[in-house]
Coordinates of N, CA and C in Angstrom, one line a residue:
M1049 N 1.1 -1.1 0.3 CA 0.1 0.0 -0.2 C 0.9 1.4 -0.1
L1050 N 0.7 1.9 -1.0 CA 1.3 3.4 -0.7 C 0.6 4.3 0.1
L1051 N 1.3 5.5 0.8 CA 0.6 7.0 1.5 C 0.5 7.6 0.2
L1052 N -0.8 8.0 -0.4 CA -0.5 9.0 -1.3 C -0.5 10.2 -0.8
N1053 N -1.0 10.7 0.1 CA -0.5 11.6 0.4 C 0.8 12.2 1.0
K1054 N 1.7 11.5 1.3 CA 2.8 11.3 1.0 C 3.6 11.8 -0.2
V1055 N 3.0 11.1 -1.2 CA 3.8 11.2 -2.5 C 3.3 13.0 -3.1
A1056 N 1.9 13.0 -2.8 CA 1.1 14.4 -3.1 C 2.3 15.7 -2.8
I1057 N 2.3 15.1 -1.3 CA 2.8 16.6 -0.8 C 4.5 16.8 -1.3
D1058 N 5.2 15.1 -1.4 CA 6.7 15.7 -2.2 C 6.3 16.3 -3.2
C1059 N 5.2 16.0 -4.1 CA 5.2 16.5 -5.7 C 4.9 18.0 -5.4
V1060 N 4.5 18.6 -4.9 CA 4.3 19.9 -4.8 C 5.6 20.7 -5.0
G1061 N 5.1 21.9 -5.9 CA 6.2 22.7 -6.6 C 6.2 22.3 -8.1
K1062 N 7.3 23.2 -8.9 CA 7.1 23.2 -10.1 C 8.3 22.3 -10.5
W1063 N 8.0 21.7 -11.9 CA 8.7 20.4 -12.5 C 8.6 20.7 -14.2
T1064 N 10.2 20.0 -14.7 CA 9.8 20.2 -15.9 C 10.0 18.7 -16.4
T1065 N 9.5 18.6 -17.3 CA 10.2 16.9 -18.3 C 10.8 16.9 -19.5
E1066 N 11.5 16.4 -19.9 CA 12.3 16.4 -20.9 C 12.4 15.0 -21.4
R1067 N 11.7 15.0 -22.7 CA 11.8 13.5 -23.7 C 12.7 13.9 -24.9
T1068 N 13.4 12.9 -24.8 CA 13.6 12.5 -26.5 C 13.4 11.1 -27.3
Y1069 N 12.6 11.3 -28.6 CA 12.4 10.4 -29.2 C 13.2 9.5 -30.1
H1070 N 13.8 8.7 -30.4 CA 14.2 8.3 -31.6 C 13.7 7.3 -32.5
Y1071 N 13.7 8.0 -33.7 CA 12.9 7.2 -34.7 C 14.3 6.8 -36.1
L1072 N 14.4 5.6 -35.2 CA 15.5 4.8 -36.0 C 15.3 4.3 -37.5
S1073 N 14.6 4.4 -38.0 CA 13.9 4.2 -39.0 C 14.2 5.4 -40.3
E1074 N 13.5 6.2 -39.8 CA 13.7 7.4 -40.3 C 14.8 8.5 -40.0
Q1075 N 16.0 7.8 -39.0 CA 17.1 9.0 -38.6 C 16.8 10.2 -38.1
E1076 N 15.8 10.2 -37.4 CA 15.2 11.6 -36.8 C 15.3 11.5 -35.4
V1077 N 15.6 12.7 -34.5 CA 15.1 13.0 -33.2 C 14.3 13.9 -33.0
E1078 N 13.7 13.4 -32.1 CA 12.3 14.5 -31.8 C 12.5 15.0 -30.0
R1079 N 12.4 16.0 -29.9 CA 12.8 16.4 -28.4 C 11.7 17.3 -27.9
S1080 N 11.1 17.2 -26.3 CA 9.8 17.5 -26.0 C 10.1 17.6 -24.5
R1081 N 9.9 19.3 -24.2 CA 9.7 19.8 -23.0 C 9.0 20.3 -22.5
T1082 N 8.3 20.2 -21.5 CA 6.8 20.2 -20.8 C 7.2 20.9 -19.3
E1083 N 6.3 22.1 -19.3 CA 7.3 22.7 -17.7 C 5.6 22.5 -17.1
F1084 N 5.4 22.0 -15.3 CA 3.9 22.5 -15.2 C 4.2 22.5 -13.4
S1085 N 3.2 23.2 -12.8 CA 3.5 23.0 -11.3 C 2.3 22.2 -10.9
L1086 N 2.4 21.9 -9.2 CA 1.5 20.9 -8.8 C 1.4 22.1 -7.5
R1087 N 0.1 21.9 -7.0 CA -0.2 22.6 -5.8 C -1.3 21.8 -5.0
P1088 N -1.4 22.0 -3.7 CA -2.3 21.2 -3.2 C -3.8 21.7 -3.2
L1089 N -4.8 20.9 -3.4 CA -6.1 20.6 -3.5 C -6.6 21.0 -2.1
T1090 N -8.0 21.7 -2.4 CA -8.7 22.2 -1.1 C -9.6 21.3 -0.6
S1091 N -10.3 20.9 0.4 CA -11.5 20.3 0.8 C -12.0 19.6 0.0
E1092 N -12.8 20.9 -0.4 CA -13.7 20.6 -1.9 C -13.3 19.6 -2.8
Q1093 N -12.0 20.3 -3.4 CA -11.5 19.7 -4.6 C -11.2 18.0 -4.3
K1094 N -10.8 18.0 -3.1 CA -10.5 16.6 -2.9 C -11.7 15.6 -3.1
Q1095 N -12.9 16.2 -2.2 CA -14.1 15.7 -2.2 C -14.8 15.2 -3.6
K1096 N -14.5 16.2 -4.6 CA -14.7 16.3 -5.5 C -14.3 15.2 -6.5
V1097 N -12.8 14.8 -6.7 CA -12.2 14.1 -7.0 C -12.6 12.7 -6.7
L1098 N -13.0 12.3 -5.3 CA -13.0 11.3 -4.8 C -14.3 10.9 -5.3
T1099 N -15.8 11.5 -5.0 CA -16.9 11.2 -5.6 C -16.9 11.1 -7.1
D1100 N -16.4 12.2 -7.8 CA -16.3 11.8 -9.1 C -15.4 10.3 -9.8
N1101 N -14.7 9.7 -8.6 CA -14.1 8.1 -9.3 C -14.7 7.5 -8.2
A1102 N -15.8 7.3 -7.6 CA -16.8 6.6 -7.0 C -15.9 6.2 -5.7
Y1103 N -15.0 7.1 -5.2 CA -14.3 6.5 -4.0 C -15.7 6.8 -2.4
G1104 N -16.3 7.8 -2.6 CA -17.3 8.2 -1.8 C -16.9 9.4 -0.7
E1105 N -17.2 9.2 0.7 CA -17.3 10.9 1.2 C -15.7 10.4 1.9
V1106 N -14.9 11.8 2.3 CA -14.1 11.5 2.5 C -14.3 11.5 4.1
L1107 N -13.8 10.3 5.0 CA -13.4 10.0 6.1 C -12.6 10.8 7.1
N1108 N -11.2 10.7 6.2 CA -10.2 11.2 7.0 C -9.4 12.5 6.0
N1109 N -9.8 13.4 6.3 CA -9.1 14.1 5.5 C -7.4 14.9 5.1
T1110 N -6.9 13.8 6.1 CA -5.4 13.9 6.0 C -4.9 13.0 5.1
Q1111 N -5.1 11.9 4.8 CA -4.7 10.6 4.5 C -5.5 9.9 3.7
Y1112 N -5.1 9.6 1.9 CA -5.4 8.8 1.3 C -4.8 7.4 0.5
Y1113 N -5.0 6.4 0.3 CA -4.0 5.4 0.2 C -4.4 4.5 -0.9
L1114 N -3.6 4.4 -1.6 CA -3.7 4.1 -3.3 C -3.3 2.5 -2.9
H1115 N -4.5 1.6 -3.2 CA -4.3 0.6 -3.1 C -3.9 -0.5 -4.6

């Protein structure tokens, strides 16, 4: 079981990802860069995500577990 709350807290901030795709048959290289930021959800946003995904009502608003 993974403590999702810990992962979410550790990931808050600004992130950049860079990917390189190699197409050997065409001898081409494609580079892609994405910048994004993560911020904590409000209690209302958390409840909406859980409800929309059929997890029901939030019983403990501080920890979520991924099974």
